[in-house]
Amino acid sequence: MAITMCDIAKKASVSQTTASLILNGGKASSRFSDQTAERVRSIAAQMGYRTNRTAAILRNQKNCLIGVLSGGYRMESFGGLLEGISKTVEPKYGIVPAVHHYDGQTERHCLQMFVDMRLSGVIAFWSGDEQSIPFYHELSEKYGIAIVLCDSSIPNLNVPYLIADNEKLAYMAASTLLEFGHREILGLIFQQPQDVIANMLISGYRKAMAEHNNGNVDFITSTLAATPIYSAEYVKLVSQYVDSVIEYLQKDNFKYTAIWAQDDLIVYDLMFKLNRLGLRVPEDISLIGMGNRESSNLPQINLSSVASESFVENGCIVSRSLIANIECNKTSAICLDRKLKVFLRNSIRKI
């Protein structure tokens, strides 16, 4: 027997009108508390209720679908992010995943596909290709499709974005090493000196050192142009950068007791090359990375790292923001806050 709105309303202890407004969306649904809305949607899902998407499209002139455009399925954060999005938007909205592999032409094709499908909203990782910027503006301003960006913002695009707080990441990494008694610390910043990210990392690093009355703020930036983390060239460029770091350390006779690095991947390669030189982690040198990649928790690596507390929670954050924009029909260029955490493992020793 088909599940009716009346059945759901009765079980959720709300009126039929309330249940209908919550499940069908639109501006009116935002008047209810998050707890009430979650209870109604959860009960509807348990009872096997399916929203009449055709009717919703006719009402809103948009599909009840959300596009998720990522750089690649290999992104370790993508699975958690997608789980968080799914938990937040379903069953009211369906999800349409797409991948651009950091190729601007593919990205623009995906954005046009989203327009053709008349999606309600898009959560996107910008490829970095400036030719795609007008497409994002058109998506938001011409077609009225809500957008939330992940890992970047786009100039003059008035949409929410979730990015890493690089200043805080560096501050937390350096502070952790300082709290373990280290004073001879080196920072590894895989960015060119003029890059905004480099300046933010250096700023956080300086702040941590100043709080511990340590004026030695030593770091190594890169001479190489930054590439997307998940591009094929990234690992090769990281290896070249780590080679230059090893050369620098040898010239200084390995005076540093601890190193923090912008990405766990940098530390993996550094660990291997230090081990080849007979240096042990953490007995000879303590290390901490950023990103908390899955491999960091492996017994043979056991790398301490600073990262988002939960990729699933990040997915919830961006999707809640997107739904608010869809249903209230307004948006603003705000940076969404995400919680950071130090994941302590055996790569740091106390001195």
Coordinates of C-alpha atoms in Angstrom, one line a residue:
M1 CA 0.0 0.0 0.0
A2 CA 1.3 3.5 -0.9
I3 CA 2.6 5.6 2.0
T4 CA 0.7 8.9 2.2
M5 CA 1.5 12.3 3.6
C6 CA -1.1 11.7 6.3
D7 CA 0.7 8.5 7.4
I8 CA 4.0 10.4 7.8
A9 CA 2.4 13.3 9.6
K10 CA 0.7 11.0 12.1
K11 CA 3.8 9.1 12.9
A12 CA 5.9 12.3 13.2
S13 CA 3.2 14.0 15.4
V14 CA 2.9 17.0 13.1
S15 CA 0.1 18.3 10.8
Q16 CA -0.2 17.0 7.3
T17 CA 0.6 20.6 6.0
T18 CA 3.8 20.7 8.1
A19 CA 4.9 17.3 6.7
S20 CA 4.1 18.3 3.2
L21 CA 6.0 21.7 3.4
I22 CA 9.1 20.0 4.9
L23 CA 9.2 17.1 2.4
N24 CA 8.4 19.2 -0.7
G25 CA 10.8 22.0 0.2
G26 CA 10.7 25.6 -0.9
K27 CA 11.0 28.8 1.2
A28 CA 8.1 27.7 3.5
S29 CA 10.0 24.7 4.8
S30 CA 12.6 26.9 6.4
R31 CA 10.1 28.1 9.1
F32 CA 10.4 24.7 10.9
S33 CA 13.1 23.8 13.4
D34 CA 16.0 21.6 12.2
Q35 CA 14.9 18.9 14.7
T36 CA 11.3 18.8 13.4
A37 CA 12.5 18.8 9.7
E38 CA 15.0 16.0 10.5
R39 CA 12.4 13.9 12.3
V40 CA 9.8 14.2 9.5
R41 CA 12.4 13.4 6.8
S42 CA 13.8 10.4 8.8
I43 CA 10.4 9.0 9.3
A44 CA 9.5 9.4 5.6
A45 CA 12.7 7.6 4.7
Q46 CA 12.0 4.8 7.1
M47 CA 8.4 4.3 5.7
G48 CA 9.7 4.3 2.1
Y49 CA 8.1 7.5 1.1
R50 CA 9.3 8.9 -2.2
T51 CA 8.9 12.6 -3.0
N52 CA 7.0 13.4 -6.2
R53 CA 9.9 14.9 -8.1
T54 CA 7.8 15.5 -11.2
A55 CA 5.4 17.7 -9.3
A56 CA 8.3 19.5 -7.6
I57 CA 9.9 20.3 -11.0
L58 CA 6.6 21.7 -12.3
R59 CA 6.3 23.9 -9.2
N60 CA 9.9 25.1 -9.1
Q61 CA 11.0 24.9 -12.7
K62 CA 14.1 23.0 -11.3
N63 CA 14.9 19.4 -10.7
C64 CA 15.2 18.2 -7.2
L65 CA 18.8 17.2 -7.8
I66 CA 22.2 18.5 -6.5
G67 CA 25.3 18.3 -8.6
V68 CA 28.6 17.4 -6.8
L69 CA 31.6 18.3 -9.0
S70 CA 34.9 17.0 -7.7
G71 CA 38.5 16.9 -9.0
G72 CA 38.5 13.1 -8.9
Y73 CA 37.2 10.0 -7.2
R74 CA 40.8 9.3 -5.9
M75 CA 40.4 12.3 -3.6
E76 CA 40.6 10.8 -0.1
S77 CA 38.1 13.4 1.3
F78 CA 35.6 12.8 -1.5
G79 CA 34.0 9.6 0.0
G80 CA 33.5 11.3 3.4
L81 CA 32.2 14.5 1.8
L82 CA 29.7 12.6 -0.3
E83 CA 28.5 10.7 2.7
G84 CA 27.9 13.9 4.6
I85 CA 26.1 15.5 1.6
S86 CA 23.9 12.4 1.2
K87 CA 23.0 12.3 4.9
T88 CA 21.9 15.9 4.7
V89 CA 20.0 16.3 1.4
E90 CA 18.4 12.9 0.9
P91 CA 15.6 11.9 0.4
K92 CA 14.4 15.3 -0.6
Y93 CA 17.2 15.8 -3.1
G94 CA 19.0 13.4 -5.3
I95 CA 22.8 13.6 -6.0
V96 CA 24.5 13.8 -9.4
P97 CA 28.2 13.3 -9.1
A98 CA 30.6 14.4 -11.8
V99 CA 34.4 14.6 -12.1
H100 CA 36.6 17.1 -14.0
H101 CA 40.1 15.6 -13.2
Y102 CA 41.4 19.3 -12.9
D103 CA 40.7 19.7 -16.6
G104 CA 39.0 23.0 -17.4
Q105 CA 37.3 21.8 -20.5
T106 CA 35.8 18.8 -18.7
E107 CA 34.7 21.1 -15.9
R108 CA 32.9 23.5 -18.2
H109 CA 31.2 20.5 -19.9
C110 CA 30.0 19.3 -16.5
L111 CA 28.7 22.8 -15.5
Q112 CA 26.7 23.0 -18.8
M113 CA 25.3 19.5 -18.1
F114 CA 24.1 20.7 -14.7
V115 CA 22.4 23.7 -16.4
D116 CA 20.7 21.4 -19.0
M117 CA 19.5 19.2 -16.2
R118 CA 18.0 22.2 -14.4
L119 CA 19.6 21.2 -11.1
S120 CA 18.6 23.0 -7.9
G121 CA 22.2 23.4 -6.7
V122 CA 25.9 22.5 -7.2
I123 CA 28.7 21.8 -4.7
A124 CA 31.9 22.2 -6.6
F125 CA 35.7 21.9 -6.4
W126 CA 37.0 24.6 -8.9
S127 CA 39.7 23.2 -11.2
G128 CA 41.7 26.4 -11.0
D129 CA 41.2 27.1 -14.7
E130 CA 40.3 30.8 -15.1
Q131 CA 38.3 30.1 -18.3
S132 CA 35.8 28.3 -16.1
I133 CA 35.1 31.3 -13.9
P134 CA 32.5 32.9 -16.3
F135 CA 30.6 29.5 -16.3
Y136 CA 30.3 29.6 -12.5
H137 CA 29.1 33.2 -12.6
E138 CA 26.5 32.3 -15.3
L139 CA 25.4 29.3 -13.3
S140 CA 24.7 31.5 -10.3
E141 CA 23.6 34.8 -11.8
K142 CA 21.9 33.9 -15.0
Y143 CA 20.3 30.5 -14.1
G144 CA 19.8 31.1 -10.4
I145 CA 21.4 27.7 -9.5
A146 CA 22.7 27.8 -5.9
I147 CA 26.5 27.1 -5.5
V148 CA 28.8 26.2 -2.7
L149 CA 32.6 25.9 -3.4
C150 CA 35.0 23.5 -1.7
D151 CA 38.7 24.1 -1.2
S152 CA 38.7 27.5 -3.0
S153 CA 36.8 30.7 -3.6
I154 CA 36.3 32.3 -7.0
P155 CA 37.0 36.1 -7.5
N156 CA 33.7 38.2 -7.3
L157 CA 31.5 35.1 -7.1
N158 CA 29.0 35.8 -4.4
V159 CA 28.6 32.2 -3.0
P160 CA 29.7 30.4 0.2
Y161 CA 32.9 28.5 0.2
L162 CA 34.6 26.0 2.4
I163 CA 38.4 26.3 2.4
A164 CA 41.2 25.2 4.7
D165 CA 42.3 27.8 7.3
N166 CA 45.9 27.6 6.3
E167 CA 47.0 30.1 9.0
K168 CA 45.4 28.0 11.7
L169 CA 46.7 24.7 10.2
A170 CA 50.3 26.0 10.4
Y171 CA 49.7 27.5 13.9
M172 CA 48.4 24.1 15.2
A173 CA 51.2 22.1 13.6
A174 CA 54.0 24.4 15.0
S175 CA 52.3 24.7 18.4
T176 CA 52.1 20.9 18.7
L177 CA 55.9 20.6 18.1
L178 CA 56.6 23.4 20.5
E179 CA 54.4 21.8 23.2
F180 CA 56.6 18.7 22.9
G181 CA 59.6 20.8 23.7
H182 CA 61.0 21.4 20.2
R183 CA 62.7 24.7 19.4
E184 CA 64.7 23.9 16.3
I185 CA 61.8 23.6 13.9
L186 CA 61.6 23.8 10.1
G187 CA 58.5 24.4 8.1
L188 CA 58.0 22.9 4.6
I189 CA 55.7 25.0 2.4
F190 CA 55.1 23.5 -1.0
Q191 CA 54.1 26.9 -2.5
Q192 CA 56.0 29.7 -4.2
P193 CA 56.8 32.6 -1.7
Q194 CA 54.4 35.0 -3.3
D195 CA 51.4 32.7 -3.1
V196 CA 48.6 33.6 -0.7
I197 CA 48.6 30.1 0.8
A198 CA 52.3 30.4 1.6
N199 CA 51.8 33.8 3.3
M200 CA 48.9 32.4 5.4
L201 CA 51.0 29.3 6.5
I202 CA 54.0 31.5 7.4
S203 CA 51.7 33.9 9.3
G204 CA 50.3 31.0 11.4
Y205 CA 53.8 29.6 11.9
R206 CA 55.2 33.0 13.1
K207 CA 52.3 33.4 15.5
A208 CA 53.0 30.0 17.2
M209 CA 56.7 30.7 17.5
A210 CA 56.1 34.2 18.9
E211 CA 53.8 32.8 21.6
H212 CA 56.6 30.6 22.7
N213 CA 59.2 33.4 22.6
N214 CA 61.0 31.7 19.7
G215 CA 62.2 34.1 17.0
N216 CA 63.6 31.4 14.7
V217 CA 61.0 31.0 11.9
D218 CA 62.8 28.8 9.4
F219 CA 61.0 27.4 6.4
I220 CA 61.5 26.3 2.8
T221 CA 59.1 27.4 0.1
S222 CA 59.1 26.0 -3.4
T223 CA 60.5 27.3 -6.7
L224 CA 57.9 25.2 -8.5
A225 CA 54.4 26.4 -9.6
A226 CA 51.7 24.9 -7.5
T227 CA 49.6 22.2 -9.2
P228 CA 46.3 20.6 -8.0
I229 CA 47.0 18.1 -5.2
Y230 CA 45.4 15.2 -7.0
S231 CA 46.9 15.9 -10.4
A232 CA 49.3 13.3 -11.9
E233 CA 52.2 15.8 -11.7
Y234 CA 51.8 16.5 -8.0
V235 CA 53.6 13.5 -6.7
K236 CA 56.6 14.0 -9.1
L237 CA 56.9 17.7 -8.1
V238 CA 56.7 16.7 -4.4
S239 CA 59.6 14.3 -4.9
Q240 CA 61.7 17.1 -6.5
Y241 CA 60.8 19.5 -3.7
V242 CA 61.8 16.9 -1.0
D243 CA 65.1 16.3 -2.7
S244 CA 65.8 20.1 -2.3
V245 CA 64.8 19.9 1.4
I246 CA 67.2 17.0 2.0
E247 CA 70.0 18.9 0.4
Y248 CA 69.2 21.9 2.6
L249 CA 69.2 19.7 5.7
Q250 CA 72.5 18.2 4.8
K251 CA 74.1 21.6 4.4
D252 CA 72.9 22.5 7.9
N253 CA 74.1 19.2 9.3
F254 CA 70.5 18.2 10.2
K255 CA 70.3 20.7 13.1
Y256 CA 66.5 20.6 13.3
T257 CA 64.8 18.4 15.8
A258 CA 61.3 18.7 14.2
I259 CA 59.7 19.5 10.8
W260 CA 56.1 20.4 9.9
A261 CA 54.9 20.1 6.3
Q262 CA 52.0 21.5 4.4
D263 CA 50.8 18.0 3.2
D264 CA 51.2 14.5 4.5
L265 CA 52.4 13.4 1.1
I266 CA 55.5 15.6 1.5
V267 CA 56.2 13.9 4.8
Y268 CA 55.8 10.4 3.4
D269 CA 58.6 11.1 0.8
L270 CA 60.7 12.8 3.4
M271 CA 60.4 9.9 5.8
F272 CA 61.6 7.5 3.1
K273 CA 64.6 9.7 2.2
L274 CA 65.6 10.4 5.8
N275 CA 65.5 6.7 6.5
R276 CA 67.8 6.0 3.6
L277 CA 70.2 8.4 5.2
G278 CA 70.0 6.5 8.5
L279 CA 67.8 9.1 10.3
R280 CA 64.9 7.6 12.4
V281 CA 61.5 9.1 13.1
P282 CA 60.9 10.2 15.8
E283 CA 64.1 9.2 17.6
D284 CA 66.3 11.6 15.4
I285 CA 63.6 13.9 14.0
S286 CA 59.9 14.5 14.8
L287 CA 57.4 15.1 11.9
I288 CA 53.9 16.4 11.6
G289 CA 51.9 16.8 8.3
M290 CA 48.6 18.3 7.2
G291 CA 45.6 16.6 5.7
N292 CA 45.4 13.3 7.8
R293 CA 45.5 11.1 4.7
E294 CA 44.4 7.5 5.1
S295 CA 47.9 6.2 4.8
S296 CA 49.0 8.3 7.8
N297 CA 47.4 5.9 10.2
L298 CA 49.2 2.9 8.8
P299 CA 51.5 1.2 11.4
Q300 CA 54.6 1.7 9.2
I301 CA 53.9 5.4 8.8
N302 CA 52.0 6.5 12.0
L303 CA 52.2 10.2 11.1
S304 CA 50.8 12.9 13.2
S305 CA 48.7 15.3 11.2
V306 CA 46.5 18.4 11.4
A307 CA 43.3 18.3 9.4
S308 CA 39.5 18.7 9.4
E309 CA 37.9 16.8 12.3
S310 CA 35.6 15.0 9.9
F311 CA 35.2 15.0 6.1
V312 CA 31.7 13.7 6.7
E313 CA 30.9 16.8 8.7
N314 CA 32.4 19.0 6.0
G315 CA 29.8 17.4 3.6
C316 CA 27.1 18.2 6.1
I317 CA 28.3 21.8 6.4
V318 CA 28.4 22.5 2.6
S319 CA 25.1 20.8 1.9
R320 CA 23.3 22.6 4.8
S321 CA 24.6 25.9 3.4
L322 CA 23.5 24.9 -0.2
I323 CA 19.9 23.9 0.9
A324 CA 19.6 27.2 2.8
N325 CA 20.5 29.1 -0.4
I326 CA 18.1 27.0 -2.5
E327 CA 15.2 27.4 -0.2
C328 CA 15.7 31.0 0.9
N329 CA 16.8 32.1 -2.6
K330 CA 19.7 34.2 -1.3
T331 CA 23.4 33.8 -1.1
S332 CA 26.6 35.5 0.1
A333 CA 30.3 35.0 -0.2
I334 CA 31.0 33.7 3.3
C335 CA 33.7 31.4 4.4
L336 CA 32.1 28.3 6.1
D337 CA 33.8 27.3 9.3
R338 CA 35.2 23.8 9.7
K339 CA 36.7 22.3 12.8
L340 CA 40.3 21.4 12.8
K341 CA 42.0 18.7 14.9
V342 CA 45.5 17.4 15.7
F343 CA 45.7 13.7 15.1
L344 CA 48.6 12.7 17.4
R345 CA 50.5 9.5 16.4
N346 CA 54.1 8.2 17.0
S347 CA 56.0 10.6 14.7
I348 CA 56.7 13.1 17.5
R349 CA 58.8 12.6 20.5
K350 CA 59.0 14.8 23.6
I351 CA 62.4 16.5 24.3

